[in-house]
Structure formats: C-alpha cells, structure tokens
XYZ file of C-alpha atoms in Angstrom:
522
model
C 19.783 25.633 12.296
C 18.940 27.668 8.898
C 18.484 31.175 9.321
C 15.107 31.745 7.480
C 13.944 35.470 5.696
C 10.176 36.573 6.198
C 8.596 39.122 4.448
C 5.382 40.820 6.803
C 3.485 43.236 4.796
C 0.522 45.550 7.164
C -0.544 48.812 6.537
C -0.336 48.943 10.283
C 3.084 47.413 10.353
C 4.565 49.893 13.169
C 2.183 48.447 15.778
C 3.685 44.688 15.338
C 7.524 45.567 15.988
C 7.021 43.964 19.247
C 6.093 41.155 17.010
C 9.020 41.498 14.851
C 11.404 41.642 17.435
C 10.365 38.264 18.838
C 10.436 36.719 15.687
C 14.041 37.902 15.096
C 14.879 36.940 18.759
C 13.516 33.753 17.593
C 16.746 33.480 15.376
C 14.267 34.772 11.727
C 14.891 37.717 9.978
C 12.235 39.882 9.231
C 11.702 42.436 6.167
C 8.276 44.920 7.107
C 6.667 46.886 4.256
C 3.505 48.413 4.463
C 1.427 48.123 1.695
C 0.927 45.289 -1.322
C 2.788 47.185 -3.591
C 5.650 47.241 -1.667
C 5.332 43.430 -0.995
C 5.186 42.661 -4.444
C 8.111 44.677 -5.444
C 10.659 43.056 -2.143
C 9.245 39.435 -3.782
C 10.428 40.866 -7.381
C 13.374 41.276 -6.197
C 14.944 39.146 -2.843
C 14.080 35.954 -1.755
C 11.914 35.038 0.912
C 11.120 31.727 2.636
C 7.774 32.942 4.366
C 5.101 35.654 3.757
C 2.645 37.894 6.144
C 0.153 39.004 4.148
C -2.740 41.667 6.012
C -5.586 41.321 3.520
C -7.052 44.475 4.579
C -4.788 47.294 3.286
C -5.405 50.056 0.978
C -4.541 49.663 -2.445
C -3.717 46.286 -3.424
C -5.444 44.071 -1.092
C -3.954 40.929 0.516
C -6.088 38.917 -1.607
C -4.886 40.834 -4.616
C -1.030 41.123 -3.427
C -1.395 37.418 -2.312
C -2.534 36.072 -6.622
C 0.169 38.619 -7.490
C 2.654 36.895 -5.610
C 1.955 33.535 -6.928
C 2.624 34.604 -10.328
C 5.914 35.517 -9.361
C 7.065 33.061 -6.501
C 4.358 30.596 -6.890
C 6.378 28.134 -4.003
C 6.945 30.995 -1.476
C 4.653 29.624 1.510
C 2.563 33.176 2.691
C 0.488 33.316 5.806
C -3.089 35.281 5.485
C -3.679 37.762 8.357
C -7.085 39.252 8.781
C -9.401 40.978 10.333
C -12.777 39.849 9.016
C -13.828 36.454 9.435
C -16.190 36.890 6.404
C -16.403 33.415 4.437
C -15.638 34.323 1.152
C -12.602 36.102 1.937
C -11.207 32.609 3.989
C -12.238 30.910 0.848
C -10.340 33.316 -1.807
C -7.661 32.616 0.646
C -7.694 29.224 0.882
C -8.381 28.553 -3.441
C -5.319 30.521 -3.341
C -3.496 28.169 -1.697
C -2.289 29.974 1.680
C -0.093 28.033 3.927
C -1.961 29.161 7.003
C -4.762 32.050 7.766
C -4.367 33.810 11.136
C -7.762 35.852 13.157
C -6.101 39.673 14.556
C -5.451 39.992 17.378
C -2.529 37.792 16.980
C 0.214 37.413 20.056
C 3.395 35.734 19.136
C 3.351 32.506 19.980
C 0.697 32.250 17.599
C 2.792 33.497 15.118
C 5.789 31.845 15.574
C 3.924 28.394 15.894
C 2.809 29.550 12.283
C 6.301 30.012 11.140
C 7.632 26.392 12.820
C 4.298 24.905 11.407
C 5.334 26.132 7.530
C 8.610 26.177 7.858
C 10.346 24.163 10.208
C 7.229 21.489 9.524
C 9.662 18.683 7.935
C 12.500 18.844 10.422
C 10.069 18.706 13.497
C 8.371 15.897 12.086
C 11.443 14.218 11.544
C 12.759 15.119 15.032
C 9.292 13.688 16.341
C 9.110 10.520 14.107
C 12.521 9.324 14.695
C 12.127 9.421 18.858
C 8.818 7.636 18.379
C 10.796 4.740 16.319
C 13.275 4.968 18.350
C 10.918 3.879 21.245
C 9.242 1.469 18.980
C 12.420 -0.341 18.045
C 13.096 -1.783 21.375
C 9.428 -2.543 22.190
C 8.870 -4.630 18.348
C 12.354 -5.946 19.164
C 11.131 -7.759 22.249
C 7.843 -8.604 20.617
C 9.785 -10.527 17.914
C 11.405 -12.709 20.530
C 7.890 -14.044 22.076
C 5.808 -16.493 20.767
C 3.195 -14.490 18.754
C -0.136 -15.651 17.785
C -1.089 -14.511 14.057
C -3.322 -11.889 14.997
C -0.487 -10.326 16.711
C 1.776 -10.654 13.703
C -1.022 -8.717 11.557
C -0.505 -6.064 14.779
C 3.479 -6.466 14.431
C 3.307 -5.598 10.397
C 0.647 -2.896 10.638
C 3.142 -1.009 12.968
C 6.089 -1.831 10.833
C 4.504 -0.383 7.647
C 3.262 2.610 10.338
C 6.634 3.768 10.262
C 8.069 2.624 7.232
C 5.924 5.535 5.865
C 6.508 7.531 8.175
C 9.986 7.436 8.015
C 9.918 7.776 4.015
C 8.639 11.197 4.749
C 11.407 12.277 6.741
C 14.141 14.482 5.803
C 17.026 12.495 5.232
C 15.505 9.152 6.138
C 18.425 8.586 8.796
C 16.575 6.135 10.545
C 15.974 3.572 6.666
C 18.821 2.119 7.377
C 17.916 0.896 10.757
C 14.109 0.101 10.211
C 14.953 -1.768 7.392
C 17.061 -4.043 8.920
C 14.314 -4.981 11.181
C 12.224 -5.565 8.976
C 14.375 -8.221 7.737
C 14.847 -9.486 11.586
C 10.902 -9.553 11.555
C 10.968 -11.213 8.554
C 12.769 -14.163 9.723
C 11.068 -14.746 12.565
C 8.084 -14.457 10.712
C 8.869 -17.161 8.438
C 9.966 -19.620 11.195
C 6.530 -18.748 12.833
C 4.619 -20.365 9.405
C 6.878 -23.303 9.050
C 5.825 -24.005 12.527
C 1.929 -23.039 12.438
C 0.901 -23.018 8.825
C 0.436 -26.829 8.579
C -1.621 -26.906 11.673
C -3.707 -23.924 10.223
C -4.868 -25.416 7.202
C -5.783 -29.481 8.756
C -8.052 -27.215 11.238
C -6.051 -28.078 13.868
C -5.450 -24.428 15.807
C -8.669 -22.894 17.355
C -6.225 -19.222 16.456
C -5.385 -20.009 12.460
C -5.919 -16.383 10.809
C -8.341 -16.071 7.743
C -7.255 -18.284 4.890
C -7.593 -17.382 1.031
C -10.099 -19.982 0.963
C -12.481 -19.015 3.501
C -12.791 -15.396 2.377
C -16.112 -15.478 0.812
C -17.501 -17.857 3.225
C -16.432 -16.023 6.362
C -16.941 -12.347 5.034
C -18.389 -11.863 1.830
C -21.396 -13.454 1.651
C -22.246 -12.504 5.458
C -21.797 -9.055 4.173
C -23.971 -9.411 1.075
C -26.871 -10.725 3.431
C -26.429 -7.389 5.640
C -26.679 -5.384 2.963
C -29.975 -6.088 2.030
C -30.632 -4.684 -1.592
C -27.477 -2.713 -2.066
C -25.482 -3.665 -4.574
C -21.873 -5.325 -3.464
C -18.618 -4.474 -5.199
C -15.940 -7.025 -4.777
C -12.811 -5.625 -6.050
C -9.422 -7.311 -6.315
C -6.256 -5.353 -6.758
C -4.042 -8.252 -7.782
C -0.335 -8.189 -6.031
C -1.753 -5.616 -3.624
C 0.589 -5.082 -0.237
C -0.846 -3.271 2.654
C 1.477 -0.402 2.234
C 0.542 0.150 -1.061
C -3.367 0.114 0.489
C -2.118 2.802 2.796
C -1.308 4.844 0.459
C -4.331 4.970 -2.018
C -6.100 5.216 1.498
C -6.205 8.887 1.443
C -7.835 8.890 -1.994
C -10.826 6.546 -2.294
C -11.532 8.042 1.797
C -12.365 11.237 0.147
C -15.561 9.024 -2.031
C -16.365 6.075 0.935
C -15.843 5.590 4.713
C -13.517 2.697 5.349
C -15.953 0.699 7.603
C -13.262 -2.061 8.940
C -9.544 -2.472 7.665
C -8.543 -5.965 8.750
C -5.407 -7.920 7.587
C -5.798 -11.746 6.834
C -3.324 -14.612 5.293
C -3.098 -15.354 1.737
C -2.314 -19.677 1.441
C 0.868 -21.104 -0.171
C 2.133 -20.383 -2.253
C 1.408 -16.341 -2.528
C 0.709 -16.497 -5.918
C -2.189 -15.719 -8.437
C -2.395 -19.373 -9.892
C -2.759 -20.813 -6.236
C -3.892 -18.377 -3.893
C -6.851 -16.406 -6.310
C -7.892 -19.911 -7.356
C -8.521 -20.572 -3.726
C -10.248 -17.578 -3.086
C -12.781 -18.195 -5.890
C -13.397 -21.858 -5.640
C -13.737 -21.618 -1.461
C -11.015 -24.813 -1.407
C -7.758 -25.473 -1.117
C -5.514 -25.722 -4.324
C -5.054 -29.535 -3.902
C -8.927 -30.302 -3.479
C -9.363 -27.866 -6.445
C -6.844 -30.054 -8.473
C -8.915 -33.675 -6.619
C -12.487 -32.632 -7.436
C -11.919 -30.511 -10.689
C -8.988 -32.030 -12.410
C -10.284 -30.418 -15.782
C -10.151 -27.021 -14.298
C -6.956 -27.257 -12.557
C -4.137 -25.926 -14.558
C -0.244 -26.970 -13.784
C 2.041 -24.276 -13.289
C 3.959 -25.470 -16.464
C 1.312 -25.993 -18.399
C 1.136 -22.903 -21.135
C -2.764 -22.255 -20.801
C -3.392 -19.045 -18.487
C -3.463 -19.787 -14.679
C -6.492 -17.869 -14.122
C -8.975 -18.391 -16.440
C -11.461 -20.729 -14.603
C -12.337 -18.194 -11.378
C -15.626 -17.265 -12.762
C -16.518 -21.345 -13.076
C -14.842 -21.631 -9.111
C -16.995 -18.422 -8.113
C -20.278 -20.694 -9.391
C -18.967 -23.742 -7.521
C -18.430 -21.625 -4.511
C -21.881 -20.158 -4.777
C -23.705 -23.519 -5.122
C -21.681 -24.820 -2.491
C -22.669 -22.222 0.233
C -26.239 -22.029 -1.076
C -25.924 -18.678 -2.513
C -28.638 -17.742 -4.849
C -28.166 -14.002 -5.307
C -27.364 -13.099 -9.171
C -23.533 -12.029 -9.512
C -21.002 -10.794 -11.881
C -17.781 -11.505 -12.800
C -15.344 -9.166 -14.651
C -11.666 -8.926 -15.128
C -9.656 -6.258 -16.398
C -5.658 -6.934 -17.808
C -5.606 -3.489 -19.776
C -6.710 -0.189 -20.000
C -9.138 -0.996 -23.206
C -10.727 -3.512 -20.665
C -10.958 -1.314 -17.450
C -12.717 1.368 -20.360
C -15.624 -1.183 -21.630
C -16.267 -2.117 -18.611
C -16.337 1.580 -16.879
C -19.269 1.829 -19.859
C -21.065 -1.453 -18.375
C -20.977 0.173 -14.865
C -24.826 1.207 -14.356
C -26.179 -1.975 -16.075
C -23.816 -3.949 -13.241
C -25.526 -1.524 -10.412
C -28.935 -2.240 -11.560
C -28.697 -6.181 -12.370
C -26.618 -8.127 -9.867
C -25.952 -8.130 -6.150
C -22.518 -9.114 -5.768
C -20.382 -7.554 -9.068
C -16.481 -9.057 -8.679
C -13.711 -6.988 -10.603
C -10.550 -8.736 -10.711
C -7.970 -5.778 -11.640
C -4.341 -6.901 -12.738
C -2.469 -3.972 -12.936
C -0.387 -4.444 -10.140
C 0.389 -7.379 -10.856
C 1.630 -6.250 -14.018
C 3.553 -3.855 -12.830
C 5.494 -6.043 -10.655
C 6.144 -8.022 -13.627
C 7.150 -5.418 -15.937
C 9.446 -3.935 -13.396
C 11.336 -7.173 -14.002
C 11.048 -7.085 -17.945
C 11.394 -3.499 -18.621
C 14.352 -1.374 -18.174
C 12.054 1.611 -17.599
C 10.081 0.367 -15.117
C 12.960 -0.737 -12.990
C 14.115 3.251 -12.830
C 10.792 4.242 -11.599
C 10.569 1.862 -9.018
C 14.028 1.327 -8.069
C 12.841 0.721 -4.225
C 9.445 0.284 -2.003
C 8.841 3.849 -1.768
C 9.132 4.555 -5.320
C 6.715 1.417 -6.092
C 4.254 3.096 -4.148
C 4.726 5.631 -5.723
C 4.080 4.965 -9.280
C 0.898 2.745 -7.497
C -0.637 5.441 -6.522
C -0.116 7.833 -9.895
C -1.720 4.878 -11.395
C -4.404 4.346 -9.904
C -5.218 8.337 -9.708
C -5.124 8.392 -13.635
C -7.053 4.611 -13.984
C -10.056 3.647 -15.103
C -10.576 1.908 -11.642
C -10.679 4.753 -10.394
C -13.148 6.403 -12.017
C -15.362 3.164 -11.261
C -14.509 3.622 -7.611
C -16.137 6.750 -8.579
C -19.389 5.281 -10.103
C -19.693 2.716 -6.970
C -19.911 6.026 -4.452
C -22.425 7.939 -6.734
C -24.349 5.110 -6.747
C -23.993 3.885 -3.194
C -22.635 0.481 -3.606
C -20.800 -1.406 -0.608
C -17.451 -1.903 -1.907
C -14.679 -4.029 -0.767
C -11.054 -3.533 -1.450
C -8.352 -6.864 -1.474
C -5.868 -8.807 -2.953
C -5.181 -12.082 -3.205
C -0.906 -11.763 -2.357
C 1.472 -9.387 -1.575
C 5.305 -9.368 -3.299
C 8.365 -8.781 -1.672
C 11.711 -7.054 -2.662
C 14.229 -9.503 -3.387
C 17.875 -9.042 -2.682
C 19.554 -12.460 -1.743
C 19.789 -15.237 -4.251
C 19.590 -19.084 -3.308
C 20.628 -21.824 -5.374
C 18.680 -24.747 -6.389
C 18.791 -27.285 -8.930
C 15.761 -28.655 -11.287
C 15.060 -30.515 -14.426
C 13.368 -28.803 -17.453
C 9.423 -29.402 -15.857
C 10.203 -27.504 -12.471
C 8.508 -23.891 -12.553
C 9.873 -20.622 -13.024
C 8.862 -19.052 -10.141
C 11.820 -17.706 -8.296
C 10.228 -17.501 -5.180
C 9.050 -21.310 -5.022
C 9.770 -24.128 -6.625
C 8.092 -28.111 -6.896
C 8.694 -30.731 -9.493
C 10.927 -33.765 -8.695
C 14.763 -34.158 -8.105
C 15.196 -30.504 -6.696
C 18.266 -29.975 -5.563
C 19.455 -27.658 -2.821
C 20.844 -27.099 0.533
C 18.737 -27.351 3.351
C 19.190 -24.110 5.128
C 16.651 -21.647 7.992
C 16.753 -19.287 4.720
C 13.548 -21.711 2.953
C 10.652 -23.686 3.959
C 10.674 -27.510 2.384
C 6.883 -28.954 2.218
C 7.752 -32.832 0.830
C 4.679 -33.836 1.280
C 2.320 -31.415 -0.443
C -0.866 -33.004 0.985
C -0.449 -32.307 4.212
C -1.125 -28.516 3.534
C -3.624 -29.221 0.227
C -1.124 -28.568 -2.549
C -1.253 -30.919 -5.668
C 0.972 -33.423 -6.358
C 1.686 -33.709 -10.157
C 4.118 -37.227 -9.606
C 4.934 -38.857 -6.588
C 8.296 -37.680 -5.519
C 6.596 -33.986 -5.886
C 7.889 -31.820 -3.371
C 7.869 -27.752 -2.845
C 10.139 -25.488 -1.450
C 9.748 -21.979 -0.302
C 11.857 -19.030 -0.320
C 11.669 -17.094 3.002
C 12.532 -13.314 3.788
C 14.024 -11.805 0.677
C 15.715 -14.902 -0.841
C 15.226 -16.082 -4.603
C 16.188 -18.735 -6.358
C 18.865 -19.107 -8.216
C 20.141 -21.526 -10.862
C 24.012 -22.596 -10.969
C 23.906 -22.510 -14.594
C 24.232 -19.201 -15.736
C 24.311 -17.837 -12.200
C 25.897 -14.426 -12.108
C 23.629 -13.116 -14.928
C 20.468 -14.483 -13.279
C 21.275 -12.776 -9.766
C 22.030 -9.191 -11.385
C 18.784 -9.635 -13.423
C 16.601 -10.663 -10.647
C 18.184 -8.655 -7.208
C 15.929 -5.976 -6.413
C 12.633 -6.978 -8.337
C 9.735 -7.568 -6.684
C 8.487 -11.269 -6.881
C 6.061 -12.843 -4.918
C 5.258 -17.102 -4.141
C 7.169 -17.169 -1.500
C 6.839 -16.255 3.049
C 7.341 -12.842 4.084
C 5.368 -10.507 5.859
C 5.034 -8.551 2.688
C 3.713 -11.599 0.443
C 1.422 -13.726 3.165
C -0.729 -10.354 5.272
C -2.725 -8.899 2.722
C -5.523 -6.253 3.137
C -9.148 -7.221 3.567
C -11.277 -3.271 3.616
C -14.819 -3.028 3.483
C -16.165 0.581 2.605
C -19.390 2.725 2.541
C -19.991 5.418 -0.197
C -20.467 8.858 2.003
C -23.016 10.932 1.771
C-alpha cells in the first residue's frame, strides 16, 4: 500500500503526539509545525498528500494559511480542525473547498477515518464495488437463465447500468472486462426474449406487454396533464437518449426538480426516430400510421425528412383521445434553435398546457461520432459518450430552459424515444439499390443473408404493424452489437462502422428507454 505524507499544523501541536503516533502506526508519515507560517513554508517546499489545518492559531489563521495554501498547492486535499462551531467560519471553510472539517476534541479514529475518507477514498470504493459485483454477477447470471417477464428485464438493465457506472469510477476498472462481457450475455438473451414476446405484445395478446412507444401519451401523459390541474406541462424529448446517459445528467437537473417517478418502458421496432417518435406522436403503430395517413407517412428511402409530420400526429393524437387542452410543439436541431426558443420560454408558460420540445442533439451526436473524425476521439467508448453528454448538456441551451421550467414551476417530463448501442460485430447481408441504410435493420425485397440467433427476421411486417412498401417486403433486425454489413466493399465498411454507436436494431441499450416525471423544488 502507498506510504502517504501529512502535514498537521496546531499551535497546540505537542498535545496531539498521541495522535501522531497512531497515525504513523497507521503506516502515514506525519510532518507537525505549529503555526501557519510554518505550514505554508513545509507546502513551499515538500510535498504533501494531506493537510491538518487548526483554524485557531495566532498569526496566520487556518482560514488564512488554508487560501494561502491553495495558491500554492491548489490539489493538496487539507482537513479543517476547529474549535468554534461558529457558521461563518464552516462556511469560509467550506467556499474554500476543504476536503473535510473536524469539531475538537478529536480521538483518532476520527481522524484516521478522515485520512482513509480523503485519501484512500478511491481504492476503498473500488475494494467495496468490486465484492458487491462480484456478488451480483452470479445472482444476474442466474436471473438471465429464467424466464423473465419485461418488467423484470427493466429491473435486470437498471442493475446492469448500476454498476457499469460504478465500475467506471473505479481505479483501474479491473472488473470492465468482466461486466462487459455480461452485458453482452444479457444482451442475447434479451434479444431471444423479444423475438419470442414482442409479436404477442403489440396484437394485445399478453396481459404483461411493457409500455409501448405508442401508448405513451395515452397511458401517462395526458393522465398527468389532468392531475396537474393548471400547471403548465413540459414534455421534453432527448432524442437517442439511453438510461445511462439519464443517470448521469441525473445529478444535475436534481439540484432544480425532484424526480417524482423514474420508470423504464419499451421503445417499438424498429428503435429508430422515423418509426418509433412517429409512434409516439401519432398514438399508433407505424403500419396504421402508413394505412390511415398514407400522405403523412414517409418511406425510409424517400429523401424528405423522417420527422417532419409529429406536430400533425400530436393533433391526431389529441382529437383522438378527446384532448382539448391548448399545446405546443417545438423542435430544436441546433443551437440557433434551442436560443429562439429559450427567448419564447415565458410566452410558452403563460399560453399552453402541455408545451412538447423535441431536442436532437443526441441524436446528432451519435451521428457525427460516425461522420467526424473528432468526435470519434472524444467518445471512443460508453463512458466517454457520457461524458461529452453531460458537458453538453451543462453548457446547452436546454439547460438553461430546464432552468426556466423550475423558476416557473412547470411539471416536466424527461424521455426519449430510442436508445443506441455500441457496435462491434459486423453481419453480412445483401440488398438491391431501394433497401435502407440503416445498419442496424434492414427491409426492402430480395435481402439476402444467413439466417443465424445473431438477428431477428419479421417476413411478415403486419403482424407487428410495420408497413409494407411491396409485397415480398420483409425486415430484419440486428441483435446485441451486430451491424450490417455489405460484401461489396466489406473490409472498409466494417473499420468505418465498428465501434459507432447506431441504433434500429434489439438490445437492451436501444429498446428500455427512460420515462422521468419531475417537480420544480421549492
């Protein structure tokens, strides 16, 4: 174990040798001085991993050595000891950025559970999180055996991403290797488990199917707008949003609302914007979308945007359900757009009940991670794509109208309408010039491929309410972290494609998408 240096400063420092001696049977090696001068001069000079700061000396006080040390070793963790319990002296402390602040009379266990608590923090957490997987492991292996209903899939990926981020904070991530490939064990089953159910879930045919795309505004969002009364409603939808990414922007919007429920529901087939936002909005099914409003139903080939008709579907979906409350729909693609309509924020609070803001940029991240060479350095894996999530949304305009919504005390809901997955194996599969690009699906006539576990083959579309542009239409899904792959030019198109996220096709990541319903505080 690392020998670590401490530097204890008290004008009374000859009463705590029994302190020090402790702390160096302890296996630490401790410098005294007794005054802030002195402290400021051994920091000048020698490193230290951990300060003791008394603030009540003569001369410089510990407040005053503490802002003098910062200047000079702003990282060095120190440790606030102190008489007083006076307010504005924990305060000074704490703006100061102190690692811990300790009440005399101190014994030493309460000291040395400061030192383990600053410094040894990272290795006991790692120590700690590693045993608890450990356990885990065997008790989500069995669980992946059993037949599982979907609400205790949703249970099965909430604990997987539990400890995905909690082993990304752990020094060394030793245990990556071994979560991740259960992931990909979960992952398979997982896909098996909606070639088997997902049929029977959208014909109405399981009393357990999981909340659909479709039914998301019948089933929560206009109950919630009636039990709201006259507070305003905020739907917003983070395109391409996983639940791991939701975890960790979490932390941030809970500092402006109170998550009131965090639930987990199923986003249709196939996980993408054109199909699964579409159903969302219109309250249907992509194929009865395609049956009942041909003119607004747009083919994945087709150049015209996929999206540009869930405004009209929001209507239909109002007059449908008998929903008379006024409404607003907004989408924002780019900054400019998220700007104007930060400006149009009050006259949305004061005018409509439900306001919807559709907000790509995740999506367009996960896009340009593919396109740009940039991009695909910052987020080279999952934990860096959080990452660079979370950086932008702390410097977006959403979230300055995440902001607005709490000063204001609007009801705000947080979703998505798919995940995306890493992708890392290809698969190949043959198509004339009219199938679709997605690499994560594919339907159009004459596909050819081999028939494998690995992909889910749907060859009649309308027995799970999918359109069928010509007869001999069929659709094919990639499961786990497959791709497709075409022969022609096939080395090229694997190294371009391995390790970008894509979404349209079954994995945990793609299909169990956050659903969070919030409550400005205060």
């Amino acid at each position: 174990m690392q020998r670590y240096s401490i530097l204890w400063a008290d004008d009374e420092i000859d009463l705590l040798k029994p302190h020090i001696l402790f702390l160096k049977e302890k296996g630490y090696d401790v410098t005294p001085v007794n005054s802030g001068a002195d402290a400021l001069e051994e920091v000048q000079e020698n490193t230290y991993d951990l300060v003791f700061l008394d603030e009540n000396m003569p001369g410089l006080t510990g407040l005053e050595t503490l802002n003098e040390i910062k200047v000079v070793r702003p990282t060095v963790p120190v440790v606030m000891i102190t008489k007083s319990e006076e307010e504005h002296i924990m305060e000074g402390a704490i703006g100061a950025k102190i690692a811990d602040y300790l009440i005399k009379p101190v014994n030493p266990n309460q000291i040395l559970l400061s030192v383990k608590k600053v410094l040894d923090n990272k290795r006991l957490i790692t120590e700690a999180t590693n045993t608890g997987y450990q356990r885990d492991f065997r008790q989500l292996g069995m669980q992946l055996s059993d037949r599982l209903s979907p609400s205790e899939w949703v249970d099965v990926y909430k604990k997987l991403v539990y400890w995905e981020l909690e082993i990304n904070e752990t020094e060394g991530k030793s245990m990556a290797e071994v979560f991740n490939m259960q992931k990909d064990e979960a992952n398979n089953y997982f896909g098996r488990f909606i070639i088997e159910n997902y049929e029977d879930w959208v014909n109405g045919r399981d009393k357990d199917a999981p909340l659909m795309s479709h039914q998301l505004f019948k089933e929560k969002v206009f109950p919630l707008m009636k039990q709201t009364g006259d507070t305003p409603v905020y739907f917003v939808l983070i395109d391409n949003l996983r639940y791991d990414q939701w975890k960790i922007l979490e932390p941030i919007i809970a500092e402006l609302f109170t998550v009131d429920s965090e639930e987990l529901y199923y986003s249709i087939l196939p996980t993408t914007t054109a199909y699964a936002r579409n159903a969302i909005f219109a309250g249907m099914m992509p194929g009865e979308v395609q049956k009942k409003y041909p003119n607004l139903w747009v083919w994945d080939e087709d150049e015209e945007g996929k999206n540009l008709h869930e405004a009209e579907f929001m209507e239909i979906n109002f007059q449908r359900n008998n929903q008379k409350a006024k409404h607003s729909y907004n989408k924002v693609t780019n900054l400019q757009a998220g700007k104007d309509l930060l400006g149009k924020m009050a006259n949305l609070h004061n005018n409509y009940k439900l306001n919807v803001i559709v907000y790509n940029f995740v999506d367009m991240l996960s896009h340009a991670r593919t396109d740009m060479a940039m991009i695909r350095e910052l987020a080279a894996d999952e934990s860096a794509y959080r990452s660079l999530t979370r950086s932008w949304f702390l410097h977006s305009p959403l979230y300055e109208m995440l902001q607005t919504i709490a000063e204001k005390k609007g009801k705000l809901i947080i979703t998505t309408d798919h995940g995306t997955i890493r992708v890392k194996r290809p698969y190949k599969i043959v198509g004339d010039r009219n199938t679709n690009t997605n690499l994560r699906y594919k339907h159009g006539r004459n596909l050819g491929f081999d028939e494998s576990r690995d992909i889910y083959v749907v060859r009649k579309p309308e027995s799970i309410f999918l359109p069928r542009e010509n007869v001999s239409t069929a659709y094919v899904f990639t499961l786990g972290d497959y791709f497709f792959a075409y022969p022609n030019n096939y080395n090229y198109y694997v190294n371009y494609y391995k390790d970008t996220f894509q979404h349209g096709g079954v994995s945990l990541e793609e299909c169990i998408i956050p659903y969070i319903t919030l409550t400005a505080k205060g």
